[in-house]
GROMACS .gro file of C-alpha atoms in nm:
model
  223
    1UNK     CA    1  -1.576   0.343  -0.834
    2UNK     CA    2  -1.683   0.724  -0.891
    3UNK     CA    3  -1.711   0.819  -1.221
    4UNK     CA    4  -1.634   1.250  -1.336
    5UNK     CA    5  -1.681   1.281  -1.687
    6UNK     CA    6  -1.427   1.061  -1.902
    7UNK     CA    7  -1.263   1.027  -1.520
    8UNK     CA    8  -1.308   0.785  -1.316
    9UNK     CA    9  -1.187   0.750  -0.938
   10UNK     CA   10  -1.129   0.425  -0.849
   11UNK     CA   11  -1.050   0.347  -0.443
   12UNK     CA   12  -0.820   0.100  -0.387
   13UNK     CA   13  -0.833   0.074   0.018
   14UNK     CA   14  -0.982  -0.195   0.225
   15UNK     CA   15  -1.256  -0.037   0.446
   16UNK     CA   16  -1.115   0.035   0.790
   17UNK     CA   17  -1.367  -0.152   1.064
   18UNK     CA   18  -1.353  -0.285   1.445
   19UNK     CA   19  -1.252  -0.642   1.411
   20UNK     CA   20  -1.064  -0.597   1.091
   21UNK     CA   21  -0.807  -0.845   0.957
   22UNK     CA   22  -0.474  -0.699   1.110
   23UNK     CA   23  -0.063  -0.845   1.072
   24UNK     CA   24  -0.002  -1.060   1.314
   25UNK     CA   25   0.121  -0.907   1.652
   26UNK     CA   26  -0.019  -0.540   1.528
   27UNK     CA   27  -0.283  -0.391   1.770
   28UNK     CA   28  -0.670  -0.472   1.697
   29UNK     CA   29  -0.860  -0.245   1.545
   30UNK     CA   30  -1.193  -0.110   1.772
   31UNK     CA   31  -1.394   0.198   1.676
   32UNK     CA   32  -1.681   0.303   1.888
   33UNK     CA   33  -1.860   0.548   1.994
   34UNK     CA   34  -1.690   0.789   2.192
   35UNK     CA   35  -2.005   1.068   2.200
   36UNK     CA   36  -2.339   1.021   2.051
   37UNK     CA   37  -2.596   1.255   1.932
   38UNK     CA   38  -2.831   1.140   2.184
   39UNK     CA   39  -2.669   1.195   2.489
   40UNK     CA   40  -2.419   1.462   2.394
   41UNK     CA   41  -2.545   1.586   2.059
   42UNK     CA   42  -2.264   1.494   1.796
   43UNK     CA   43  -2.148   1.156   1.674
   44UNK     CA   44  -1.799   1.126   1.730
   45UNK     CA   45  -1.590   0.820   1.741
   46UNK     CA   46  -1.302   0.659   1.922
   47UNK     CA   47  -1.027   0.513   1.699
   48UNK     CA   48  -0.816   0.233   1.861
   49UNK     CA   49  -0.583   0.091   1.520
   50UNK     CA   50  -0.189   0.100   1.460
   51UNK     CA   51   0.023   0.261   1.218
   52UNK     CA   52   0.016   0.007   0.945
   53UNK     CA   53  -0.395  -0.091   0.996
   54UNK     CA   54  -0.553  -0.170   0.708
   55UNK     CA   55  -0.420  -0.042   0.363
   56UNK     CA   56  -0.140   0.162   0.499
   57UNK     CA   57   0.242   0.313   0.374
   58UNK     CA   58   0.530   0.193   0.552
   59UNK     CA   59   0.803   0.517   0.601
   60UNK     CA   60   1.158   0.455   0.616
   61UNK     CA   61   1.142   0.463   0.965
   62UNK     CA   62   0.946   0.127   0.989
   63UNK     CA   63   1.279  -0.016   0.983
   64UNK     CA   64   1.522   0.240   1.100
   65UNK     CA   65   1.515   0.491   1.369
   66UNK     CA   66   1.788   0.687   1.183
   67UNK     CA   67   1.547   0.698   0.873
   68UNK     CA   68   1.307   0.955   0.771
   69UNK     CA   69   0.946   0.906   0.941
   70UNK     CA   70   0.652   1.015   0.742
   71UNK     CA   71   0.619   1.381   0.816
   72UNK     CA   72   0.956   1.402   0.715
   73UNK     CA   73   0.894   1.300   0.330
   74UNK     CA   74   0.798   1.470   0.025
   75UNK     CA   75   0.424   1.473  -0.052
   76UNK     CA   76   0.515   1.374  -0.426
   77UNK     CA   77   0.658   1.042  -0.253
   78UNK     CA   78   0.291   0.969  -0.220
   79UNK     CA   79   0.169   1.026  -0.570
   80UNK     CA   80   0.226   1.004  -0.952
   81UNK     CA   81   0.162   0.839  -1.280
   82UNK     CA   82   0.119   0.462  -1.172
   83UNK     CA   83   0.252   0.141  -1.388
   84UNK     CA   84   0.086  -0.145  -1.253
   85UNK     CA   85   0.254  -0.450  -1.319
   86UNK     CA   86   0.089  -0.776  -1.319
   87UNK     CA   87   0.184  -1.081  -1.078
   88UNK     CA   88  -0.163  -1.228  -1.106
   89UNK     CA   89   0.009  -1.640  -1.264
   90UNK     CA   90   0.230  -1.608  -0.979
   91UNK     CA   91   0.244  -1.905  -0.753
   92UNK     CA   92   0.180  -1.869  -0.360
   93UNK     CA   93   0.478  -1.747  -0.181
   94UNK     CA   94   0.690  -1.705  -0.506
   95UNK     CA   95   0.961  -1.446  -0.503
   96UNK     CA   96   0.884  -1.156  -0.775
   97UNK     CA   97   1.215  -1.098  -0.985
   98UNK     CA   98   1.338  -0.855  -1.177
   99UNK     CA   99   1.233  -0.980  -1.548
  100UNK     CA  100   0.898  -0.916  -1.420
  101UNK     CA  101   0.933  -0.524  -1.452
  102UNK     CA  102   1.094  -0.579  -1.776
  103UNK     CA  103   0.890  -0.367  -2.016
  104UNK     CA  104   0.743  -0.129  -1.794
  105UNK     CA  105   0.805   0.274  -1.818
  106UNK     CA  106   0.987   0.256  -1.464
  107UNK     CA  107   1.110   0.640  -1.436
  108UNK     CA  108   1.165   0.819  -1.166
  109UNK     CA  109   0.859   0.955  -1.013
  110UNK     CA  110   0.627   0.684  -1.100
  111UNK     CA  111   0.424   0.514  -0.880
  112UNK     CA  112   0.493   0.091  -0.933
  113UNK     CA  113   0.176  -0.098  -0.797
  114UNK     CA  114   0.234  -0.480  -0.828
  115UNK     CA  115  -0.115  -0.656  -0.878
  116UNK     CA  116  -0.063  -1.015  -0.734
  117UNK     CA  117  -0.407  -1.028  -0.666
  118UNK     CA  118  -0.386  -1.145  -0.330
  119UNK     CA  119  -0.664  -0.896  -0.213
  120UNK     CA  120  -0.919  -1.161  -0.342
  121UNK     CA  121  -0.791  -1.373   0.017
  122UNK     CA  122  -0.820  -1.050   0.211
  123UNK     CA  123  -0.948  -1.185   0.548
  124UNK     CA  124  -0.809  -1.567   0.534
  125UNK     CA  125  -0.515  -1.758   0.623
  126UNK     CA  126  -0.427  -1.751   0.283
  127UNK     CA  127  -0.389  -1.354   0.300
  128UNK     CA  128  -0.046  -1.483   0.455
  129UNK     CA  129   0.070  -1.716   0.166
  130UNK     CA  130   0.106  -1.391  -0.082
  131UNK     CA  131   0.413  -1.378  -0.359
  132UNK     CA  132   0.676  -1.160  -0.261
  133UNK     CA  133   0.922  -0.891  -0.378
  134UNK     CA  134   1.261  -1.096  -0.438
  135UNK     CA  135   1.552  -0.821  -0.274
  136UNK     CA  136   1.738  -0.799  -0.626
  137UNK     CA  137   1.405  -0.719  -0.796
  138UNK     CA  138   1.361  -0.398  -0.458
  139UNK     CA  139   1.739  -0.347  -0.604
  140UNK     CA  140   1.634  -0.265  -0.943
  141UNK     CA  141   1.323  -0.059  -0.863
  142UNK     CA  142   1.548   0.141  -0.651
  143UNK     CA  143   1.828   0.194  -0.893
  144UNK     CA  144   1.515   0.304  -1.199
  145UNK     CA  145   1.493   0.592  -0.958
  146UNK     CA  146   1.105   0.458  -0.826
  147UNK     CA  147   1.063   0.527  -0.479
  148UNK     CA  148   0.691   0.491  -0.406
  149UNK     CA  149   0.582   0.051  -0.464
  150UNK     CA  150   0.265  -0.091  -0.360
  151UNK     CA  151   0.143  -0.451  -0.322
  152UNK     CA  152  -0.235  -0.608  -0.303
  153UNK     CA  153  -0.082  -0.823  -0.009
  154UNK     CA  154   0.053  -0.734   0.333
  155UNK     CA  155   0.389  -0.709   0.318
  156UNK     CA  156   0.634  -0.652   0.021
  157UNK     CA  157   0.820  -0.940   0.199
  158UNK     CA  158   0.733  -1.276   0.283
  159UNK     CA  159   0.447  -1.231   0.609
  160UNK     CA  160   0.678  -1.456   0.809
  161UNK     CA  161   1.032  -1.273   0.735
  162UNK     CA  162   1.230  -1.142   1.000
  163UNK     CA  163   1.516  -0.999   0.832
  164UNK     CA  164   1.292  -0.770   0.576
  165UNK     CA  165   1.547  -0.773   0.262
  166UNK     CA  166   1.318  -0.619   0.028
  167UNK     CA  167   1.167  -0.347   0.305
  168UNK     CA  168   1.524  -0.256   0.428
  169UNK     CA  169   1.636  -0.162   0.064
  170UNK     CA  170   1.328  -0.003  -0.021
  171UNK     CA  171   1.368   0.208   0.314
  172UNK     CA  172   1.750   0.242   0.278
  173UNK     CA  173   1.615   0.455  -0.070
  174UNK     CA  174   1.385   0.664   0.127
  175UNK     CA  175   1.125   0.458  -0.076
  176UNK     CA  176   0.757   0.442   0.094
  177UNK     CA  177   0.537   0.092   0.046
  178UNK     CA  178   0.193   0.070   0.053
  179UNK     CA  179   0.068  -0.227   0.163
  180UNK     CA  180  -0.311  -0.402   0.171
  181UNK     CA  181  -0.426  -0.201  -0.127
  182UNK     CA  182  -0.720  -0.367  -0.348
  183UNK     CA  183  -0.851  -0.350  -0.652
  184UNK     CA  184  -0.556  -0.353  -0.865
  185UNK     CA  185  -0.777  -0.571  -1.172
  186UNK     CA  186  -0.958  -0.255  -1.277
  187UNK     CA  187  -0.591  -0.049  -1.300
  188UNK     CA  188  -0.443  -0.381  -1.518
  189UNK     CA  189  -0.786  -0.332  -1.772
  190UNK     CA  190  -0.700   0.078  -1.770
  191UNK     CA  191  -0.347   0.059  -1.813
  192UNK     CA  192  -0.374  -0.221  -2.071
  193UNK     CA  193  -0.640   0.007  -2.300
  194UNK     CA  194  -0.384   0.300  -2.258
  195UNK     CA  195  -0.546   0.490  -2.046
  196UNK     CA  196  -0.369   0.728  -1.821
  197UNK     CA  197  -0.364   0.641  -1.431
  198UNK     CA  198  -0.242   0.863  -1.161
  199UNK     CA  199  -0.230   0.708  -0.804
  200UNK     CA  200  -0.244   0.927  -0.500
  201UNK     CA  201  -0.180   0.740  -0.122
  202UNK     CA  202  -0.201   1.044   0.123
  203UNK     CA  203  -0.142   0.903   0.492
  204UNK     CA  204  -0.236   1.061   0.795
  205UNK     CA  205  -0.054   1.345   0.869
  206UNK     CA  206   0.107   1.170   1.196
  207UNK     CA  207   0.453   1.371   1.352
  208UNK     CA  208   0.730   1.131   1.376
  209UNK     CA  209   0.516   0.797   1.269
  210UNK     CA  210   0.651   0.537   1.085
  211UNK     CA  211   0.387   0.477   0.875
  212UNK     CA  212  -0.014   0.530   0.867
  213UNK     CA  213  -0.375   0.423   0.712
  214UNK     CA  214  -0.390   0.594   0.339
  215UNK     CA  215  -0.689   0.677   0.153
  216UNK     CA  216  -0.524   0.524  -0.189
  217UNK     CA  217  -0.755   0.655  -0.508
  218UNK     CA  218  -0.643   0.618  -0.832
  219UNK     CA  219  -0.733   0.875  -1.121
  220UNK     CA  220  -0.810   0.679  -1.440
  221UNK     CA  221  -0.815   0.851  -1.763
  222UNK     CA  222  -0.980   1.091  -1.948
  223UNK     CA  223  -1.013   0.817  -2.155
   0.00000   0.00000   0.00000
């Protein structure tokens, strides 16, 4: 956590590294050196990862060819004031519903991170046994108008779905989900004082992808 001032910057990304915890059936992650100062004199390296490595936003075209892929959305789709809503008391592979947003300021434009608190497992089988979004709860978000949602898990769904309900309606709404973020406890504490909180999850500026590795930062205050 950086702190400007009254403003504090606060990254919420897992550090990208070879070996890295990845979803099952996604490529490994391997960086190494591809010239060295040395032999060649610069350090550059070679980046073997996919799209979704690591904390990462899914594009509509994660699930649809006929969707928009990332280069094709709006850059405010990946920023904005964020309400964080908090999913910490619920149970291992619960479904999230809808009463849980109840009494958030869900407007258009906003930026809904859901703090389940899963990160804490980050790197275990139980990474895998994370709450999920129930589909009429992606309904609702959808119909408030929110179109960016991020989870401290690795999937909005369940990591063993095949169908993807709450992906396909999110991605139906040209919504974008960030996935694998951490340190959501440190937003709850900010939001829950008052203090402002705008999130920003730039990807990769990747032609055609369907989703990439974010930076995800989130601006807390002036307090």
């Amino acid at each position: 956590m950086t702190t400007t001032g009254r403003v504090r910057l606060v990254d919420l990304t897992q550090p990208v590294h070879t070996g890295m915890p990845v979803f099952p059936g996604d490529p490994p992650v391997l960086l190494e050196p591809a010239l060295r100062v040395a032999t060649d004199g610069v350090n550059v390296l070679r980046l073997h990862l996919g799209s979704h490595s690591g904390t990462h936003v899914d594009a509509p075209a994660h699930l649809d060819d006929a969707l928009p892929a990332l280069d094709a959305l709006p850059l405010d789709r990946f920023t904005g004031p964020a309400a964080i809503v908090d999913a910490r008391g619920v149970a291992a592979r619960a479904a999230l519903t809808p009463d849980l947003f109840d009494g958030h300021h869900l407007t258009p434009g906003a930026v809904v991170l859901i703090a389940t608190g899963w990160s804490a497992h980050w790197g275990t089988d139980d990474y895998h046994t994370h709450p999920h979004l129930d589909p009429a709860a992606a309904r609702a978000l959808v119909d408030a108008g929110i179109r960016t949602v991020g989870i401290d898990a690795p999937s909005v769904d369940p990591s063993d779905s095949t169908d993807l309900p709450a992906h396909r309606i999110l991605c139906r709404a040209h919504a974008v989900i960030a996935e694998n973020l951490t340190g959501l406890d440190t937003l709850l504490a900010a939001q829950a004082a008052g203090t402002p909180i705008e999130v920003s999850l730039f990807p990769l500026h990747l032609r055609g992808a369907d989703g990439a590795p974010i930076r995800a930062v989130a601006r807390v205050g002036p307090e």
